[in-house]
mmCIF file of C-alpha atoms in Angstrom:
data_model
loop_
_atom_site.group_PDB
_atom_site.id
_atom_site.type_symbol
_atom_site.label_atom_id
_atom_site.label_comp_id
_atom_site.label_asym_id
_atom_site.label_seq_id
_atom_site.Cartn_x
_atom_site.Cartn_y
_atom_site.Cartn_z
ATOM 1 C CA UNK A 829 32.463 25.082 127.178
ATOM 2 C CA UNK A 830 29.245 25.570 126.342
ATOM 3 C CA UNK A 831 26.161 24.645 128.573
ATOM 4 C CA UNK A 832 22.729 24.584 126.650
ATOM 5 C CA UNK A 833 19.394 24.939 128.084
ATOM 6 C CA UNK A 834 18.106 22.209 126.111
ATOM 7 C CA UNK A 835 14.447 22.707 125.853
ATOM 8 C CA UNK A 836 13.136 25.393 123.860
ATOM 9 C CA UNK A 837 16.666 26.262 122.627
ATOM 10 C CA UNK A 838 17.592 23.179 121.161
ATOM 11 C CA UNK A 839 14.673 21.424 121.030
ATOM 12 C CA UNK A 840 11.718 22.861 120.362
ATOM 13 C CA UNK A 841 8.833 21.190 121.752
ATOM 14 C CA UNK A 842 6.733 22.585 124.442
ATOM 15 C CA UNK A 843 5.884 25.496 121.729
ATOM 16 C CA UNK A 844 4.694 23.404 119.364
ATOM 17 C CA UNK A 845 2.251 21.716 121.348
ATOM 18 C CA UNK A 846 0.580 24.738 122.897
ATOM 19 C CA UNK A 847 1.236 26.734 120.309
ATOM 20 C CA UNK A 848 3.448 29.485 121.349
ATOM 21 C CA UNK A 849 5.819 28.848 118.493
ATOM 22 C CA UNK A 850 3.629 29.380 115.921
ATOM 23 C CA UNK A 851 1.805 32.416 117.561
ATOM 24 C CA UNK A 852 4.664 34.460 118.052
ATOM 25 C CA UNK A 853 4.889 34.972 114.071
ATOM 26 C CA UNK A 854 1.785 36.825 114.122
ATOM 27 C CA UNK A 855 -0.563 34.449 111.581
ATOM 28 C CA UNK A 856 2.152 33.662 109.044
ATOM 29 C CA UNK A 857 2.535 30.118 110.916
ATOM 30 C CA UNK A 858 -0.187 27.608 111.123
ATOM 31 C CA UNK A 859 -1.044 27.259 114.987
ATOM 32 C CA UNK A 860 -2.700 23.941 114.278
ATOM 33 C CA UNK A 861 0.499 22.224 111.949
ATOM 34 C CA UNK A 862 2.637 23.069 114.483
ATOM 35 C CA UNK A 863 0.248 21.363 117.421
ATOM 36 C CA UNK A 864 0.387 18.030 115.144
ATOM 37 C CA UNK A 865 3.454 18.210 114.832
ATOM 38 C CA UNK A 866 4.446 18.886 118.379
ATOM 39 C CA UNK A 867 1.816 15.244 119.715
ATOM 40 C CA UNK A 868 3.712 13.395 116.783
ATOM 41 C CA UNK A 869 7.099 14.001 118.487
ATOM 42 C CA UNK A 870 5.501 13.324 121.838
ATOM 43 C CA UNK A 871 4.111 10.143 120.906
ATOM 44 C CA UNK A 872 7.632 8.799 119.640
ATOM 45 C CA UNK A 873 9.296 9.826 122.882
ATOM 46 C CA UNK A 874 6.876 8.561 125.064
ATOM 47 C CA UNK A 875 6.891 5.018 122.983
ATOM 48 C CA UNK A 876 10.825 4.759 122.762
ATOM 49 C CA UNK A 877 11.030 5.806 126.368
ATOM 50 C CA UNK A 878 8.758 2.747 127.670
ATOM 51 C CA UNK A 879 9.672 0.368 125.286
ATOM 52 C CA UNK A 880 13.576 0.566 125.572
ATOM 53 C CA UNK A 881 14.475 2.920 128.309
ATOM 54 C CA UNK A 882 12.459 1.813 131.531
ATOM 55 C CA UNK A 883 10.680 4.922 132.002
ATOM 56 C CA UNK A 884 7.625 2.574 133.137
ATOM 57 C CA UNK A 885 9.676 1.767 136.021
ATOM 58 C CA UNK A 886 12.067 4.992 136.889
ATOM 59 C CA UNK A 887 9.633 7.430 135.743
ATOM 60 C CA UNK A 888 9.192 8.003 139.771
ATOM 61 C CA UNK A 889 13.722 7.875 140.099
ATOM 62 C CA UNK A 890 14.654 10.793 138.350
ATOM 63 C CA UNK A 891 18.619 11.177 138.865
ATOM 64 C CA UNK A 892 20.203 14.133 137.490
ATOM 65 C CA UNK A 893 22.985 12.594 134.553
ATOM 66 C CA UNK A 894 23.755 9.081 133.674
ATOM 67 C CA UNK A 895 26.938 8.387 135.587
ATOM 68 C CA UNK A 896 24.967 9.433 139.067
ATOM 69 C CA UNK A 897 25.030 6.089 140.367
ATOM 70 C CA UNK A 898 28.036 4.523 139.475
ATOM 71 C CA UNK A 899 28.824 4.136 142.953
ATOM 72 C CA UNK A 900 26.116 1.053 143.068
ATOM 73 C CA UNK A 901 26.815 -0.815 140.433
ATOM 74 C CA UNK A 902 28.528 -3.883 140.606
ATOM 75 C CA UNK A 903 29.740 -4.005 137.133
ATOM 76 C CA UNK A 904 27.622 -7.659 136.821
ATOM 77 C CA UNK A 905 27.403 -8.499 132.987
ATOM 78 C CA UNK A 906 24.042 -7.365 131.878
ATOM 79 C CA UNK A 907 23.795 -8.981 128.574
ATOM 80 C CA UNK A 908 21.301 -11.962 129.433
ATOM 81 C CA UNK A 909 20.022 -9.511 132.382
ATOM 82 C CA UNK A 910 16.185 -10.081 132.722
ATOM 83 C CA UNK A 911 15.296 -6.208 133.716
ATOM 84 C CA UNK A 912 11.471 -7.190 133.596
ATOM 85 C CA UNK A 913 11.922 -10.346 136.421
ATOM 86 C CA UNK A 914 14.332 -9.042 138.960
ATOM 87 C CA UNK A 915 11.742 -7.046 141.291
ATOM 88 C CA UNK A 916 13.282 -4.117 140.905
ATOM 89 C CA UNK A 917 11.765 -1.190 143.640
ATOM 90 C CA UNK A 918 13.073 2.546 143.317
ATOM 91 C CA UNK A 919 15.060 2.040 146.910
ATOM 92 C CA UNK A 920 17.082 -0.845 144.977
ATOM 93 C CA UNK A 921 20.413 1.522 143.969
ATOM 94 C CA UNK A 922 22.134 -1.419 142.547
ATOM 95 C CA UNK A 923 19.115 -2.210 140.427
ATOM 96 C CA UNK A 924 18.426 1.180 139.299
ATOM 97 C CA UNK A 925 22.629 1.590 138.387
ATOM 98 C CA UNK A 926 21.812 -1.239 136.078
ATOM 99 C CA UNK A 927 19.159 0.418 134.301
ATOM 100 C CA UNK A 928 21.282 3.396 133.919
ATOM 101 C CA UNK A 929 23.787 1.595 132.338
ATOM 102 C CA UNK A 930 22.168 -0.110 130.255
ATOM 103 C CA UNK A 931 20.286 3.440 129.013
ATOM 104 C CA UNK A 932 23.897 4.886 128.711
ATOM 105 C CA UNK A 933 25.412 2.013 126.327
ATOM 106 C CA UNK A 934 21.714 2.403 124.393
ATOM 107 C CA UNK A 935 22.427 6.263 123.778
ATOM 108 C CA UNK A 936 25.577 6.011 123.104
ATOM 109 C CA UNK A 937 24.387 3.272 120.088
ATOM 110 C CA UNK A 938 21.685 5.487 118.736
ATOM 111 C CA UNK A 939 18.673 4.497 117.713
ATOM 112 C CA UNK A 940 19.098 2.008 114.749
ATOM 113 C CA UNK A 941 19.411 -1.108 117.049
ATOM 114 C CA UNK A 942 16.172 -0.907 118.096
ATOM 115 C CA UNK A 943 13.851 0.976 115.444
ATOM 116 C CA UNK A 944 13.505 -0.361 111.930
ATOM 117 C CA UNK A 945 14.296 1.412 109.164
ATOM 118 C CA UNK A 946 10.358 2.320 108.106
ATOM 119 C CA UNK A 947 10.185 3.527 111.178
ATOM 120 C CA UNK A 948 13.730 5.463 111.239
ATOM 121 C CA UNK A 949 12.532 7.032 107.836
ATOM 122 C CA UNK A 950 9.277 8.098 109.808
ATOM 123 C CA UNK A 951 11.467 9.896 111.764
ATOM 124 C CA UNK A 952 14.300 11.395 109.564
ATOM 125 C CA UNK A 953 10.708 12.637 107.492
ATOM 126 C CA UNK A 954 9.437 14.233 111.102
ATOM 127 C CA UNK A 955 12.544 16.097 111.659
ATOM 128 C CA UNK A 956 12.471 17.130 108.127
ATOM 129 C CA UNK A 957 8.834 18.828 108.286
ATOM 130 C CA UNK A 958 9.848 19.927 111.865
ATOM 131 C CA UNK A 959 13.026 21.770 110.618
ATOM 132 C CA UNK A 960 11.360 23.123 107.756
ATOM 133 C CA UNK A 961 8.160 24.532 109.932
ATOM 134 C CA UNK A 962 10.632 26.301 112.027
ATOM 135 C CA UNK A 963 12.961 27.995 110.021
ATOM 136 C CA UNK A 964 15.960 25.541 110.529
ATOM 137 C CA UNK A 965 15.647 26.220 114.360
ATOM 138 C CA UNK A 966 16.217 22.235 114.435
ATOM 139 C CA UNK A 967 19.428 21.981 111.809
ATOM 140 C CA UNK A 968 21.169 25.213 112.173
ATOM 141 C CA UNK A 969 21.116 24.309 116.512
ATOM 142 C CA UNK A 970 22.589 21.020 115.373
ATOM 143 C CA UNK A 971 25.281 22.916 113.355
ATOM 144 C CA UNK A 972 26.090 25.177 116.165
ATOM 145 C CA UNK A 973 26.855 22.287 118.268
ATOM 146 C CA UNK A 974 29.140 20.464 115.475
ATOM 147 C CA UNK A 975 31.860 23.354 116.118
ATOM 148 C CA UNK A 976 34.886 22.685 117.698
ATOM 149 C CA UNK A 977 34.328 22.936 121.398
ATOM 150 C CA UNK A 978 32.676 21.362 123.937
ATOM 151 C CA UNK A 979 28.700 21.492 124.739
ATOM 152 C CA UNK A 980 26.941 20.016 127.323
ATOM 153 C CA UNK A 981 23.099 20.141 127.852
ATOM 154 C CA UNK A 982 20.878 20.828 130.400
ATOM 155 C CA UNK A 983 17.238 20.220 130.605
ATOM 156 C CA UNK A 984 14.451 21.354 133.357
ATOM 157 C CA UNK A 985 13.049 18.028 132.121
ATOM 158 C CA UNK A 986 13.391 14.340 133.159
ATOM 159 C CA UNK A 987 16.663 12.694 132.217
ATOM 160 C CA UNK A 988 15.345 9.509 130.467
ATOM 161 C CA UNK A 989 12.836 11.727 128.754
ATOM 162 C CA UNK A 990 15.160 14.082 127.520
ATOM 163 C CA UNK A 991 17.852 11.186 126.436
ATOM 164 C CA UNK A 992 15.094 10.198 124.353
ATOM 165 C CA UNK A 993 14.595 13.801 122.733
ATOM 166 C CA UNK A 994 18.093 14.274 121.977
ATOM 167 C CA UNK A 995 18.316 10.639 120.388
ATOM 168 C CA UNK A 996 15.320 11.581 117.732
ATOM 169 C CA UNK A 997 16.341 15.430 117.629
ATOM 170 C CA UNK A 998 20.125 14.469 116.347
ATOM 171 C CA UNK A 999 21.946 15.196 119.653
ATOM 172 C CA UNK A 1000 22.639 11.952 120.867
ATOM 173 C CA UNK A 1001 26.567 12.665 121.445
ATOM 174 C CA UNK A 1002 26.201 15.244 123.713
ATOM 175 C CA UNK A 1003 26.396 14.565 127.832
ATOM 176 C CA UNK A 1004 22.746 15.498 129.489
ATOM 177 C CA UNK A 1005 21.917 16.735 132.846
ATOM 178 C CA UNK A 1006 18.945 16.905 134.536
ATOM 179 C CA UNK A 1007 17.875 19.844 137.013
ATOM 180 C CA UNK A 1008 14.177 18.799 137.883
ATOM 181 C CA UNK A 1009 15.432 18.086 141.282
ATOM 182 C CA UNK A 1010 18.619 19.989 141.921
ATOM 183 C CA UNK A 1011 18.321 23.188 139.863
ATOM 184 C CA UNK A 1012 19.841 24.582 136.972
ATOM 185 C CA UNK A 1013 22.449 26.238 138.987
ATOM 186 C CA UNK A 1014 23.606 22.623 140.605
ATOM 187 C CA UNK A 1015 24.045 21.547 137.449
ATOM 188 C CA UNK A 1016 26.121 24.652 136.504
ATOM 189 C CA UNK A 1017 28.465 23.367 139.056
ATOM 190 C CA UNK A 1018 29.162 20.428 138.510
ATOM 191 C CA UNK A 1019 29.836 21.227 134.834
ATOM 192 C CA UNK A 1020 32.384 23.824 135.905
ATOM 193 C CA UNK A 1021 34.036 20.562 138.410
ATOM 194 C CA UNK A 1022 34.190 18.650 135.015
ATOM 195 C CA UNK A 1023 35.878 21.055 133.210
ATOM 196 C CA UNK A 1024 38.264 23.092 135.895
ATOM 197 C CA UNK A 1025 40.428 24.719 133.270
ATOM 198 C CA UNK A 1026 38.048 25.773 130.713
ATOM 199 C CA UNK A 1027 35.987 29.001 130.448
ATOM 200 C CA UNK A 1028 31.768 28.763 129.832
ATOM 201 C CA UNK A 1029 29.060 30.481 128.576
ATOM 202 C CA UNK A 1030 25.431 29.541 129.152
ATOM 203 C CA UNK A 1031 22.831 29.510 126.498
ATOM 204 C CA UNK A 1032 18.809 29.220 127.359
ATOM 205 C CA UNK A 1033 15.538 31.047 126.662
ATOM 206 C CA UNK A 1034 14.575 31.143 130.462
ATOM 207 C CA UNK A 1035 15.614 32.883 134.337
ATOM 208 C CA UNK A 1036 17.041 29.802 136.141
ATOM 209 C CA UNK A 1037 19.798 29.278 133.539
ATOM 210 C CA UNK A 1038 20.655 33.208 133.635
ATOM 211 C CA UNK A 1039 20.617 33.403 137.387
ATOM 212 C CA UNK A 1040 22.648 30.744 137.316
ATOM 213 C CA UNK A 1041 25.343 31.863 134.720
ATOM 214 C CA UNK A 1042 25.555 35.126 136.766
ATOM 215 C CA UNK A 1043 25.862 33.371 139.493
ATOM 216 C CA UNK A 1044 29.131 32.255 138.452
ATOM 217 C CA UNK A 1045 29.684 34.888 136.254
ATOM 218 C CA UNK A 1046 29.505 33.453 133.034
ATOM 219 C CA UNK A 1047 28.294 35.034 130.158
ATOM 220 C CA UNK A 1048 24.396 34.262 129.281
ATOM 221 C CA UNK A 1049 23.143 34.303 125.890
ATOM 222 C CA UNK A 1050 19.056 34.546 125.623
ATOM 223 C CA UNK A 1051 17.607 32.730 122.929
ATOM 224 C CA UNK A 1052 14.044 33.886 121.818
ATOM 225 C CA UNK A 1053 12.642 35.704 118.779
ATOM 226 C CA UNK A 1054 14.312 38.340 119.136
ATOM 227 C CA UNK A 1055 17.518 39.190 119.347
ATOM 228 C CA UNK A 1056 19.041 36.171 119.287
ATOM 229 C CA UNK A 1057 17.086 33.216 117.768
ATOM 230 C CA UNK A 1058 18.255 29.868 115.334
ATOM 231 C CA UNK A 1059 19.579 30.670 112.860
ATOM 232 C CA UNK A 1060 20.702 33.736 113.760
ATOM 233 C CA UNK A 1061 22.654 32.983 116.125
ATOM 234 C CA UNK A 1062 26.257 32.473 115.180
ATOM 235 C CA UNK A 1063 29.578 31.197 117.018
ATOM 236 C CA UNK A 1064 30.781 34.948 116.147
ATOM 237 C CA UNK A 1065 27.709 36.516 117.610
ATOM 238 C CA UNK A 1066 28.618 34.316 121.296
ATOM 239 C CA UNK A 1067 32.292 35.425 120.986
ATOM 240 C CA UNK A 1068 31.271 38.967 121.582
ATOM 241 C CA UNK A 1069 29.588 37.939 125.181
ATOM 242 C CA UNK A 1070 33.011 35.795 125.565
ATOM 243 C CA UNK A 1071 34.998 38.966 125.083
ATOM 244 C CA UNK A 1072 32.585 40.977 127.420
ATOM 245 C CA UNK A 1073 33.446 38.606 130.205
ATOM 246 C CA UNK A 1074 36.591 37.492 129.527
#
């Protein structure tokens, strides 16, 4: 199993918009493209977010994965729902479940059911320039992931947020967790409860998701310029921290 920081290994973002990406090649990137390019992407996910996701209302309800609530909800058919007239609150559990649901059976349909195809062109032509600006990061991440085991993601961010980023970054089939609350290390844990039989590495550019893998002792691979950065970074390059461990 493999568990992902998501931002800033997967997704770059952050670096684009305050230009940390583009320094860190020493002039040979444009600082400026790669700001424009980081407040295009944040104006889709903010848009999709409030629009079909309820982040207007949960922004303040942050849970850490999709499945968190299950426990309140009722099951009630919510396919003639009205989610903008039933006074929802952020102490309503059985409310907020709803939501949640509904959010889960919207990821798990992509985006095509509710963004038309100019717009879905838009942002095929986005990730295009964005993949091409950085070197692939975007694509050769995305082939990583299409191998044949099991990755799960974690992001310091907001769950709804970062359901969003991973439906216009391509990574839509892949379970999220959230640590903003609970820590990357809680998150860690309840991955290894998931998957009891299965051995893990941990992948991320920052300390929380290494102090976490050695806290369990799992092998940690960093991702920044250097060593290890997309595309570089191979499935035969993480086998060799596998073996270390293992």
């Amino acid at each position: 199993v493999y568990v992902w920081d998501m931002d800033e290994t997967l997704i770059l973002l952050r670096s684009l918009l305050n230009g940390t990406y583009a320094e860190s090649f020493n002039g040979s990137k444009d600082v400026k493209r790669g700001v424009e390019i980081g407040r295009m992407w944040e104006k889709h996910i903010l848009k999709i977010c409030d629009d079909f996701f309820f982040y207007e209302q949960v922004e303040e309800c942050n849970e850490p994965f999709l499945d968190s609530l299950r426990q309140y909800d009722d099951g009630k058919d919510l396919s003639r729902y009205e989610f903008k007239q039933d006074d929802f609150d952020d102490l309503n559990k059985r409310k907020l479940a709803y939501r949640h649901r509904a959010v889960a059976e919207r990821y798990e349909k992509g985006l095509c059911p509710f963004i038309d195809s100019e717009s879905m062109s838009g942002l095929d032509e986005l990730y295009n320039v964005t993949d091409e600006y950085t070197d692939r990061w975007l694509s050769s991440a995305r082939a990583f992931l299409e191998q044949q085991d099991i990755h799960i993601l974690v992001t310091s961010g907001a769950l709804i947020p970062s359901l969003v980023k991973c439906l216009l970054f391509r990574l839509d089939t892949f379970l999220v967790y959230s640590s903003i609350d609970v820590g990357k290390l809680q998150c860690f844990k309840w991955i290894k409860e998931r998957f009891p039989k299965f051995r893990f590495c941990a992948i991320g550019d920052g300390w929380e998701e290494c102090a976490a893998a050695q806290a369990l002792q799992w092998p940690f691979v960093k991702i920044d310029l250097q060593p290890h950065r997309f595309p570089g970074l191979t499935p035969k390059t993480v086998s060799y921290y596998f073996a270390a461990v293992y």
